[in-house]
Every structure is written in C-alpha cells, then in structure tokens.
PDB file of C-alpha atoms in Angstrom:
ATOM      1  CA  UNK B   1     104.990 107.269  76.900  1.00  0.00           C
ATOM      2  CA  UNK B   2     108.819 107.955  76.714  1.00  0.00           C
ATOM      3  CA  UNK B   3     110.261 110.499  78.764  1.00  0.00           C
ATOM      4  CA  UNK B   4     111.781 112.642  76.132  1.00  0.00           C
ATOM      5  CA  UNK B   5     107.897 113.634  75.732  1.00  0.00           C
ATOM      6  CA  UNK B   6     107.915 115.659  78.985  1.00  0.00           C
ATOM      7  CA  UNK B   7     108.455 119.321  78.704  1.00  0.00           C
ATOM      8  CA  UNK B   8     110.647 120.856  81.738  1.00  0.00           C
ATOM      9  CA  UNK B   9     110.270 124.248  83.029  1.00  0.00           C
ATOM     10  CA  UNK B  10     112.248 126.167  85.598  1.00  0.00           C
ATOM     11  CA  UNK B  11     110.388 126.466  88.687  1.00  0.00           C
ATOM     12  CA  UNK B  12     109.122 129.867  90.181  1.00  0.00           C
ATOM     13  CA  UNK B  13     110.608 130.798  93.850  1.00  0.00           C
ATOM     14  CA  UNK B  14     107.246 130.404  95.015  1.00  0.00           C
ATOM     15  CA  UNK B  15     107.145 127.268  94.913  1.00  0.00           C
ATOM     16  CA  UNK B  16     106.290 125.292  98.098  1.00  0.00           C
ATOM     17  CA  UNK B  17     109.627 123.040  98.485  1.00  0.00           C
ATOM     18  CA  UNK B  18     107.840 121.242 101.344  1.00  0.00           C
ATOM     19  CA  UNK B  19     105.188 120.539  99.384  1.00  0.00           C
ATOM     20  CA  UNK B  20     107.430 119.417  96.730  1.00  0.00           C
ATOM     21  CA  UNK B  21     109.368 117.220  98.711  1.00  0.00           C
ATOM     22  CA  UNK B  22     106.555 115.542 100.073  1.00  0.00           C
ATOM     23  CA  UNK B  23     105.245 114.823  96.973  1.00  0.00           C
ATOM     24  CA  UNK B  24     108.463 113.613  95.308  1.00  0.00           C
ATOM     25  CA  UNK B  25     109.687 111.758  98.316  1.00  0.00           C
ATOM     26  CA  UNK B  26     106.985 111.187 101.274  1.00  0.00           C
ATOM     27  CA  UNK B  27     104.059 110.507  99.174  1.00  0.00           C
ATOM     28  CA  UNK B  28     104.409 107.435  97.391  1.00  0.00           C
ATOM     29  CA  UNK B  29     105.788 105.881 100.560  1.00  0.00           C
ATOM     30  CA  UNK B  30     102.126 106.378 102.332  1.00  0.00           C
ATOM     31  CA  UNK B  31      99.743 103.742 103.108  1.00  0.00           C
ATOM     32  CA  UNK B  32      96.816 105.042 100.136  1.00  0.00           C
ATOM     33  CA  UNK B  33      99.585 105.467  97.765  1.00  0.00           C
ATOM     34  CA  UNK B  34     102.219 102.962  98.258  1.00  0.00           C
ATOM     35  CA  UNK B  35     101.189 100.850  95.125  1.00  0.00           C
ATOM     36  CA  UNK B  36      99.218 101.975  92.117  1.00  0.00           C
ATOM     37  CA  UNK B  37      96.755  99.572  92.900  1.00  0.00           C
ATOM     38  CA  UNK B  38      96.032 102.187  95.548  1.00  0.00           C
ATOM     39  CA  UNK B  39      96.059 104.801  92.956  1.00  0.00           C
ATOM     40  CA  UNK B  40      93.639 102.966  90.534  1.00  0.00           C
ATOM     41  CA  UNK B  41      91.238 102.697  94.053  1.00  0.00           C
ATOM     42  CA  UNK B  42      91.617 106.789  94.769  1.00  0.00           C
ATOM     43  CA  UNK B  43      90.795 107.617  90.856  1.00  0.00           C
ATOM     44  CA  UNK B  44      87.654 105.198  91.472  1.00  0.00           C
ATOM     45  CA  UNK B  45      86.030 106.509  94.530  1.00  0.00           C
ATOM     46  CA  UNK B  46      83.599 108.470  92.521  1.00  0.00           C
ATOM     47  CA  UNK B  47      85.290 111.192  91.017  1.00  0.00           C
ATOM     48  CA  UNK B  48      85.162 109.483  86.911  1.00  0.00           C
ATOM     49  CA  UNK B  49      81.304 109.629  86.960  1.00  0.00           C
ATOM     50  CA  UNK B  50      81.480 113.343  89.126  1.00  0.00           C
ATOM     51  CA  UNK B  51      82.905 114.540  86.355  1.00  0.00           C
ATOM     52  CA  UNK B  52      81.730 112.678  83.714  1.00  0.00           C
ATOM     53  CA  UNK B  53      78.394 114.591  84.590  1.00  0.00           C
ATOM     54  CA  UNK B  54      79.745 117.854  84.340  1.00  0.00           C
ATOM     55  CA  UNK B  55      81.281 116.869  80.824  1.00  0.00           C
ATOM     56  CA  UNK B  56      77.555 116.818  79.899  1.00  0.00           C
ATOM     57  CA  UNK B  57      76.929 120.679  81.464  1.00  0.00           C
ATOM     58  CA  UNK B  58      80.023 122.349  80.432  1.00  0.00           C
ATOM     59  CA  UNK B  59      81.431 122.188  76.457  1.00  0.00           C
ATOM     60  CA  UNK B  60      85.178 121.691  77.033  1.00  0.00           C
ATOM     61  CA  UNK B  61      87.024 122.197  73.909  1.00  0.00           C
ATOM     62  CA  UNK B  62      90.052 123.207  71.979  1.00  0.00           C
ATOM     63  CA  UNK B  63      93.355 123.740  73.017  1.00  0.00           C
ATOM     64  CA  UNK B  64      93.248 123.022  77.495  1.00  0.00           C
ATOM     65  CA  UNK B  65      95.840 123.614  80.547  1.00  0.00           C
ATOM     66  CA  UNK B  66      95.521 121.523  83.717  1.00  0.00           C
ATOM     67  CA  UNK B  67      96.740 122.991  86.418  1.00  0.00           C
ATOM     68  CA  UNK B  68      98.369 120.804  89.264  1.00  0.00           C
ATOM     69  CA  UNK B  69      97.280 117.902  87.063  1.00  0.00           C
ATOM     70  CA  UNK B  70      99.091 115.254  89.267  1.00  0.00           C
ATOM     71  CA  UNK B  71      97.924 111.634  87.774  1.00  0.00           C
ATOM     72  CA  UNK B  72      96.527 113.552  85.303  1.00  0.00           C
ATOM     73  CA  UNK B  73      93.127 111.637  85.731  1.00  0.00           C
ATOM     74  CA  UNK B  74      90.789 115.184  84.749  1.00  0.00           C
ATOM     75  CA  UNK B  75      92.951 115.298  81.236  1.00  0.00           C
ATOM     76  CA  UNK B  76      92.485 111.750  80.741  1.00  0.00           C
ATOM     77  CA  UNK B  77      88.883 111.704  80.502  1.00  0.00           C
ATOM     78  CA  UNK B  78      88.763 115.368  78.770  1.00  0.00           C
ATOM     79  CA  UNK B  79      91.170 113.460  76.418  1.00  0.00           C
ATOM     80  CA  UNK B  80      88.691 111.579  74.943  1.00  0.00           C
ATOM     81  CA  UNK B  81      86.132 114.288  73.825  1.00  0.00           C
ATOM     82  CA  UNK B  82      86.446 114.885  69.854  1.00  0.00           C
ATOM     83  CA  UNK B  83      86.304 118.605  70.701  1.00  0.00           C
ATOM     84  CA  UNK B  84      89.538 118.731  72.779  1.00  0.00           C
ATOM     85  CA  UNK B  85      92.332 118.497  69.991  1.00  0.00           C
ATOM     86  CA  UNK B  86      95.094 119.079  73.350  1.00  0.00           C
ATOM     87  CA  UNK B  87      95.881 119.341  76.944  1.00  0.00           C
ATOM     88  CA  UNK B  88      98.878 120.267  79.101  1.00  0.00           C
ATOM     89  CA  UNK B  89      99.123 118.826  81.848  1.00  0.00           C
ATOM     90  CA  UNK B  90     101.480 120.688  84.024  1.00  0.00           C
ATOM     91  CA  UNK B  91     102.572 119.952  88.125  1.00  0.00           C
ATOM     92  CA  UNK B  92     105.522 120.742  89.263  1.00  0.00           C
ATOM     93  CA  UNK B  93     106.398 117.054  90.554  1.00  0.00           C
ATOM     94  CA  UNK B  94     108.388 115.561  87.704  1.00  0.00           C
ATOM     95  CA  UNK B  95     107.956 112.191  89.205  1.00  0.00           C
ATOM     96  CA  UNK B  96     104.606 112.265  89.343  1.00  0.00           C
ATOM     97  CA  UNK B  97     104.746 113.071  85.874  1.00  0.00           C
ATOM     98  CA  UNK B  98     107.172 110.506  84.975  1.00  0.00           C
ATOM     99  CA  UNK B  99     105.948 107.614  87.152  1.00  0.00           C
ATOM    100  CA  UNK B 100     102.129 107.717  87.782  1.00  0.00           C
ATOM    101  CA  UNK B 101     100.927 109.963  84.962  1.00  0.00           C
ATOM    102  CA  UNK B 102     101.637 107.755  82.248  1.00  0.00           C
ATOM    103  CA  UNK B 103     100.242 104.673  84.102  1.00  0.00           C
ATOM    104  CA  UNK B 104      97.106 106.275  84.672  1.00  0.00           C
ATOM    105  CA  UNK B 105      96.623 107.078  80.815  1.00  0.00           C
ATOM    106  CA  UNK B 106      96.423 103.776  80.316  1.00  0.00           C
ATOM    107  CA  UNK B 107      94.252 102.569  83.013  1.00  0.00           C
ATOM    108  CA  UNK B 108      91.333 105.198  81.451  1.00  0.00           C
ATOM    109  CA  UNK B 109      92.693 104.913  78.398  1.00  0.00           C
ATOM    110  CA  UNK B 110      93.396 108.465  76.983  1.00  0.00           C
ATOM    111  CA  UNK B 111      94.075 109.558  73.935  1.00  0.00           C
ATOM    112  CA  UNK B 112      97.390 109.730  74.434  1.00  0.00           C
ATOM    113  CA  UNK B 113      98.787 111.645  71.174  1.00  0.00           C
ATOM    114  CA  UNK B 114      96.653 114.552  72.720  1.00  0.00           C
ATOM    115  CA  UNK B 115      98.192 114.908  75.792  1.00  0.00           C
ATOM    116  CA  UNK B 116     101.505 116.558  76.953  1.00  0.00           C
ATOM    117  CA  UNK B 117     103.429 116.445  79.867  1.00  0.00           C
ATOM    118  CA  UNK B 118     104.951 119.845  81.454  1.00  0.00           C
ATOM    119  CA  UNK B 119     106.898 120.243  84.608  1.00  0.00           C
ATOM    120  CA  UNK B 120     106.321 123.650  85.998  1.00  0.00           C
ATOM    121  CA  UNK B 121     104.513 125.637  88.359  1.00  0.00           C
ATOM    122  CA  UNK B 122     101.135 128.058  89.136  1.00  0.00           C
ATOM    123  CA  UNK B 123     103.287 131.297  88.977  1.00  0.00           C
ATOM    124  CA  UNK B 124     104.806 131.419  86.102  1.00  0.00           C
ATOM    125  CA  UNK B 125     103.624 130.038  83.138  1.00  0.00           C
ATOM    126  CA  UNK B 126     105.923 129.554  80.638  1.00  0.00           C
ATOM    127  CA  UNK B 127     103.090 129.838  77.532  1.00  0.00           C
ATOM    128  CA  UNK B 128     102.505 132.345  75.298  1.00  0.00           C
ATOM    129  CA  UNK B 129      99.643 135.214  76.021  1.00  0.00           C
ATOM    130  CA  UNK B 130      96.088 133.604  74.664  1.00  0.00           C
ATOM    131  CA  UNK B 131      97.209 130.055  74.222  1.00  0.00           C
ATOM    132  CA  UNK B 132      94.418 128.264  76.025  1.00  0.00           C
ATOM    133  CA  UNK B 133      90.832 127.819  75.046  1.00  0.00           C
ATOM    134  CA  UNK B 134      90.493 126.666  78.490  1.00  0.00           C
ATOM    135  CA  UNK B 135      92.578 125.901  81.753  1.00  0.00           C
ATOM    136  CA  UNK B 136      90.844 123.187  83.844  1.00  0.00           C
ATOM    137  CA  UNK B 137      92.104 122.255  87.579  1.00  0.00           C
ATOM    138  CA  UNK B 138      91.115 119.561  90.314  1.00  0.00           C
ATOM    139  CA  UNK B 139      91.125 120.026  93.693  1.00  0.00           C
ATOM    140  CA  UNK B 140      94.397 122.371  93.235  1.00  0.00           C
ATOM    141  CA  UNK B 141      93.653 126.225  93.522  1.00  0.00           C
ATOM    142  CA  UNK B 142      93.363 125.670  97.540  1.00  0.00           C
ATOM    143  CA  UNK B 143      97.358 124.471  97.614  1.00  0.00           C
ATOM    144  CA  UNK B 144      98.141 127.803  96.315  1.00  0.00           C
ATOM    145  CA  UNK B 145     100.019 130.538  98.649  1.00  0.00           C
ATOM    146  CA  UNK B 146      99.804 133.324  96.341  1.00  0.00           C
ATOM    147  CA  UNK B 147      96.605 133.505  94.184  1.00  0.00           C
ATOM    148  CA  UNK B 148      96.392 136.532  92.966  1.00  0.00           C
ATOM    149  CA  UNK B 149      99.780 135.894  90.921  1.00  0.00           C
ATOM    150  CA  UNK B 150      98.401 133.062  89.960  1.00  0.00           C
ATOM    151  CA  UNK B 151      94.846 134.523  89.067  1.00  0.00           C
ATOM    152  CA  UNK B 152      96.637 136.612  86.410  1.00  0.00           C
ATOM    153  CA  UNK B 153      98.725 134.404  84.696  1.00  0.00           C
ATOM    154  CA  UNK B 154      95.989 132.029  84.299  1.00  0.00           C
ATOM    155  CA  UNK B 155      94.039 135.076  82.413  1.00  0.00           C
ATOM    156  CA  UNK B 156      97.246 135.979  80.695  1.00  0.00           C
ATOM    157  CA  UNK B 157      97.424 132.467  79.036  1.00  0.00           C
ATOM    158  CA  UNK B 158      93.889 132.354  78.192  1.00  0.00           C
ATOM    159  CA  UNK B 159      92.098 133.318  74.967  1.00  0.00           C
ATOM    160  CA  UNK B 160      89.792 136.527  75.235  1.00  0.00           C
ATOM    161  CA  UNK B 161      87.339 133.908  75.387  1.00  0.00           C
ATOM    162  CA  UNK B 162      88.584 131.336  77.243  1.00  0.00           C
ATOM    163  CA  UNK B 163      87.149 129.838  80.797  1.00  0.00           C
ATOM    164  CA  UNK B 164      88.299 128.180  83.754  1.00  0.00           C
ATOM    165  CA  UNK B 165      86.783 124.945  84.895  1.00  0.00           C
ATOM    166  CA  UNK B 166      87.446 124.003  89.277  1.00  0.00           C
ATOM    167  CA  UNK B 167      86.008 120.751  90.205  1.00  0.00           C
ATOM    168  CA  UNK B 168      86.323 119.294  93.699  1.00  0.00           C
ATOM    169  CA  UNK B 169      87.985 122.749  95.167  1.00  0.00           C
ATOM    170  CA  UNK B 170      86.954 123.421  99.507  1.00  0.00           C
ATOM    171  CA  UNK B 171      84.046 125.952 100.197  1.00  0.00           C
ATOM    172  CA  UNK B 172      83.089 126.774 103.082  1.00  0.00           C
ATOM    173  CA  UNK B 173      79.554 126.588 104.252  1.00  0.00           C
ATOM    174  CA  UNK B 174      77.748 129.446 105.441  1.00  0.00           C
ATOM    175  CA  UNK B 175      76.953 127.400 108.552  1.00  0.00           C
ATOM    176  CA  UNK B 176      79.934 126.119 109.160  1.00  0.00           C
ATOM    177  CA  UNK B 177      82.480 128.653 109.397  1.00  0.00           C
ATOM    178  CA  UNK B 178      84.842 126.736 111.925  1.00  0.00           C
ATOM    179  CA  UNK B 179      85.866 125.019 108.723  1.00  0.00           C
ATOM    180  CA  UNK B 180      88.384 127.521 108.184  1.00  0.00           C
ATOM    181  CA  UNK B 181      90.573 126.453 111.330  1.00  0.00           C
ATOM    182  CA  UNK B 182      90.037 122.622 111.209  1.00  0.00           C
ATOM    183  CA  UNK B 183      90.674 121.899 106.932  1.00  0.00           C
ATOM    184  CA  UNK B 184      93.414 119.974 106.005  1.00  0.00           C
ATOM    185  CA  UNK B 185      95.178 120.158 109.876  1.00  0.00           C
ATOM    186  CA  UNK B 186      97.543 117.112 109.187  1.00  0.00           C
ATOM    187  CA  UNK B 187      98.366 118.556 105.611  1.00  0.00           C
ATOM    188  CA  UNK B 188      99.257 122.436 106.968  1.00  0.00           C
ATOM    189  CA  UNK B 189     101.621 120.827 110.105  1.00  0.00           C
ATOM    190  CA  UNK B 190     103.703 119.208 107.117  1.00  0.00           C
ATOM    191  CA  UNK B 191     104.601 122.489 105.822  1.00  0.00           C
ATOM    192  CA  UNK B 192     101.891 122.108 102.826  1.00  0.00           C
ATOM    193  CA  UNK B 193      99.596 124.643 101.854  1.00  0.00           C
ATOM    194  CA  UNK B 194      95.867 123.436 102.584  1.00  0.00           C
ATOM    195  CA  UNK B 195      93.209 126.251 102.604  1.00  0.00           C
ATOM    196  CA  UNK B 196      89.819 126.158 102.263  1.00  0.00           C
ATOM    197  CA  UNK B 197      87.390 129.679 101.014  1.00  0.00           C
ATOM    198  CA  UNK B 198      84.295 130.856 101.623  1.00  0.00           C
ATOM    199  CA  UNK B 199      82.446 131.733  97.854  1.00  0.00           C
ATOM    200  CA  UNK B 200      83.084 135.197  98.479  1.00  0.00           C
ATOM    201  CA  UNK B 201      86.294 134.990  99.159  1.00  0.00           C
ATOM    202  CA  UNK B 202      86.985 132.850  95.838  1.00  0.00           C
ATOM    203  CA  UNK B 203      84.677 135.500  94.017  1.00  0.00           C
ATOM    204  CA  UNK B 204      86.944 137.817  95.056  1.00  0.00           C
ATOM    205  CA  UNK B 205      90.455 135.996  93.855  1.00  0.00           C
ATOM    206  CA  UNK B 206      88.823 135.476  90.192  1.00  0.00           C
ATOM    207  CA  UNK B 207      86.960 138.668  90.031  1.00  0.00           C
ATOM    208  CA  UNK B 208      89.869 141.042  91.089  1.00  0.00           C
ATOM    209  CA  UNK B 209      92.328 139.685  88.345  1.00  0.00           C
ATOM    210  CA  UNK B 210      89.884 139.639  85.392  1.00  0.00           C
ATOM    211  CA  UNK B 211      87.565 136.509  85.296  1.00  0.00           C
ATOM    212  CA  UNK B 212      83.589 136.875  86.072  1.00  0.00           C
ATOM    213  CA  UNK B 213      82.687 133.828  88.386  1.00  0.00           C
ATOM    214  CA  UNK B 214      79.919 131.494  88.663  1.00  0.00           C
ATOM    215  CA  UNK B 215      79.147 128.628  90.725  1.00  0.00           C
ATOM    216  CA  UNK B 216      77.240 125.470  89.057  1.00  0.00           C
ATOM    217  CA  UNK B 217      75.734 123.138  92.181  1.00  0.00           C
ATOM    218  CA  UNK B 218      76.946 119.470  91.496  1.00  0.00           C
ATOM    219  CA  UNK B 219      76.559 117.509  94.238  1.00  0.00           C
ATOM    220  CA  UNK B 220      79.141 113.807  93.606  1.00  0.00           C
ATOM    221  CA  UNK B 221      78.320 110.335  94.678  1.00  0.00           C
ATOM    222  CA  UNK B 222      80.947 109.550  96.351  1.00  0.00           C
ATOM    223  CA  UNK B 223      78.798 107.178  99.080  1.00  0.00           C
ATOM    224  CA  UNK B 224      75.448 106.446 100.170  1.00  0.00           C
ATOM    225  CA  UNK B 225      75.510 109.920 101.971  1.00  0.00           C
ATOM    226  CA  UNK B 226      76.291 111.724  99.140  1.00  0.00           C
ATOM    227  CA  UNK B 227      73.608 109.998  97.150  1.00  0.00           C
ATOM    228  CA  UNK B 228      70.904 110.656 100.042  1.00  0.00           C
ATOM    229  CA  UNK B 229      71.958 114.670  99.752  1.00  0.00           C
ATOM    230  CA  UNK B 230      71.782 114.616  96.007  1.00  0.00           C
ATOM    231  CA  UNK B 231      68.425 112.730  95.083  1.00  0.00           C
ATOM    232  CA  UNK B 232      66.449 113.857  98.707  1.00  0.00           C
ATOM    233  CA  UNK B 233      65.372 117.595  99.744  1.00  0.00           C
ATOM    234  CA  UNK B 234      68.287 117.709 101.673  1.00  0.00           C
ATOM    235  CA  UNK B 235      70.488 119.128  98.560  1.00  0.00           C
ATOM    236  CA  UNK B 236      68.535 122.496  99.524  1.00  0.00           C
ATOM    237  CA  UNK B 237      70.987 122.730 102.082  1.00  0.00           C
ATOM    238  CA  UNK B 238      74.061 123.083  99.616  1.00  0.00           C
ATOM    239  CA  UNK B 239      75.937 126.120 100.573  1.00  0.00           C
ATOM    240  CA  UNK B 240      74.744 126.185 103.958  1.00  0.00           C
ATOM    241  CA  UNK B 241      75.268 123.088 105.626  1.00  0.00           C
ATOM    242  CA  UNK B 242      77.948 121.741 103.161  1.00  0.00           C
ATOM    243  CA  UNK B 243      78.940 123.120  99.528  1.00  0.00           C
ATOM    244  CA  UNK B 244      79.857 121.107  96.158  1.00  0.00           C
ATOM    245  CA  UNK B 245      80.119 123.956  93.029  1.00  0.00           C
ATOM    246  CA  UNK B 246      81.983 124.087  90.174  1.00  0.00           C
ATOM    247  CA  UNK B 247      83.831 127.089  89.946  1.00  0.00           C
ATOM    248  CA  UNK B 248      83.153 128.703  86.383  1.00  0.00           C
ATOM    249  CA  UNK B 249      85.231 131.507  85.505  1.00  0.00           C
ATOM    250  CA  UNK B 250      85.224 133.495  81.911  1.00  0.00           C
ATOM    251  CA  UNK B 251      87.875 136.049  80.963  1.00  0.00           C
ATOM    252  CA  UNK B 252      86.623 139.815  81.139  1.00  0.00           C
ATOM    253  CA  UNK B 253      88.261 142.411  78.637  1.00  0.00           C
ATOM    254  CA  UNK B 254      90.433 144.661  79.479  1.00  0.00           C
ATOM    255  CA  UNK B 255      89.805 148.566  79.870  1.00  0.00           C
TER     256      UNK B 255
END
C-alpha cells in the first residue's frame, strides 16, 4: 500500500501530544512491540476469534469509520465481509499508519481496495454530516479526555440510522469499584489518558449526545480463565465481579 493512499488531516488542539509522542516515538522501541513479530503475537492473543463471534451477532455493513484504528486489525477482518463495501481507518499516529497498518493487512489478509487510511483525530472529524453507516472502535473511547465532543461528532458523521460498535472498552464492575484508581497506573504517569467507566457512566456519555445504548455480554477467550468464566456458571457474575460488553449505540432523532 503506497503512501500517497493515506489521507492527512489537521489535528484538533485536543489532542494528547504525550500520547502522541509516545506512540510515534516510545512505542515501537518497547519490549511487546519492538518487532512486528511482536505485533503479529498481540493481534493473536485472542482478540481475531473475540470478534469474529460478534461478527456473527451484529450485521456490520456499508460504508464504516474506525476510530483510533491503530494496526487497523478490527477493519481488517470487517474488511472481508461482502456487506462492508468501505472503512476508514483513522488514528492520529501517521506512523502507525504508515508502518504497521499496512503490514498487518497483509498478515489477515484484508481486502485491501476497501480500506483507507486517514490521519486525524476523535474531535474533529473532517467527514461530511451522515457519511457512516457505522463507526466501529477497539479498546479506544477510554483514551479520550473529552467525550462528550467526541460523542457528537461521532453522531454528526453518522447516518440517521447508523450505530456504533465498542469492543474490548474498561467497565467497571459493580464489585469492584477500586478499579477506578488502580486502571492503567503506568499508562496515566506517562502523561496518557487511561480511564476506565462504570456502565452508567458510559450510558450517560452516549445517551446525553444522541445515541440509545445497549450492552451485549461477550465474554473472550483470551486464556484458560477466560474460558472457565465463559462455558461454567461463573459468567453469572459478569458485571459484578468483572465485565466484558459490547457497547451498542444507535443514533436517536433529533427534536
């Protein structure tokens, strides 16, 4: 894939420029992501057949945004579902973009002609109003500072029935609520934004700005613990004792 395929935008103020510069310049340099061996190993701890079952409970379709895409991974497998004709796959680390993104399309093999690189950011979208049949995001709405801005753009670029897909996003649960304090320590003393939500609390960001909320229970298999919550009794316990969901948003009309 040649650069001249990536789309630049200008990046919003709000941008984190620590967490930019850690991911342009720190993280490639660390011991899990030194070599892309390393990033093959991350994409395969689990997280291809995680999602590969919720392909099979949620239609995704049409024309799709990722949101903090990074490697790009989510859009790779979405890329290969006849009904998704294109995805965007927009972070605001250009070398990312540029030097792992294109590696892992062709370690999952993606349809590549479907896919589009953007540089840009959460805040400011630069796509027209209703673009999107849906916006999809991994493990990226926790790194943002300022989610009700983003909340709204995301329903801005969505059509008036589009829906948002979260996977792998923090929860915290119900019987756990020192989570809030300990979550992503290391990550928050490097200047980076790491938070983690209780499901009220993300009710509240969608619901606010426009977009009903739901949460579908799907517990990964990331390891044999995983597998004993999953396929025992002890998946009863989700939401109390820990809490895997997919966040499922749809866009409410306007008064």
């Amino acid at each position: 894939m040649e650069d001249q395929d990536l789309i630049t935008c200008e990046l919003s103020p709000l941008s984190n420029k620590d967490e930019l510069h850690y991911r342009e310049d720190v993280q490639q340099t660390e011991a899990i992501y030194d070599n892309f061996d390393k990033w093959k190993k991350k994409i395969g701890d689990g997280r291809l057949d995680y999602v590969h079952e919720i392909m099979k409970m949620v239609k995704f379709e049409g024309k799709i945004l990722e949101l903090g895409a990074g490697s790009s991974w989510f859009s790779c497998e979405l890329s290969k579902l006849d009904r998704v004709k294109e995805l965007y796959c927009l972070d605001f680390s250009e070398k990312i973009l540029k030097e792992i993104t294109p590696k892992v399309m062709d370690f999952l093999n993606a349809d590549k002609g479907k896919m589009k690189r953007v540089v840009g950011d959460f805040y400011s979208l630069k796509f027209p109003d209703r673009m999107f049949d849906m916006v999809v995001v991994d493990a990226a709405l926790h790194h943002i500072g300022s989610m009700d801005i983003v909340m709204k753009e995301i329903k801005r670029v969505m059509k008036d029935d589009g829906k948002v897909v979260a996977i792998r996003e923090p929860i915290i649960p119900k019987m756990r609520p020192g989570s809030k304090e300990t979550f992503g320590a290391h990550e928050r003393s490097l200047g980076l934004i790491e938070n983690i939500y209780t499901k009220e609390e993300w009710k509240g960001f969608f619901e606010r700005n426009g977009l009903k909320l739901s949460f579908m229970p799907v517990i990964p298999e990331y390891s044999f613990a995983h597998k004993a919550i999953k396929y025992t009794p002890l998946r009863l316990l989700n939401g109390y004792l820990f809490a895997h969901y997919v966040l499922i948003a749809t866009k409410t009309k306007d008064e």
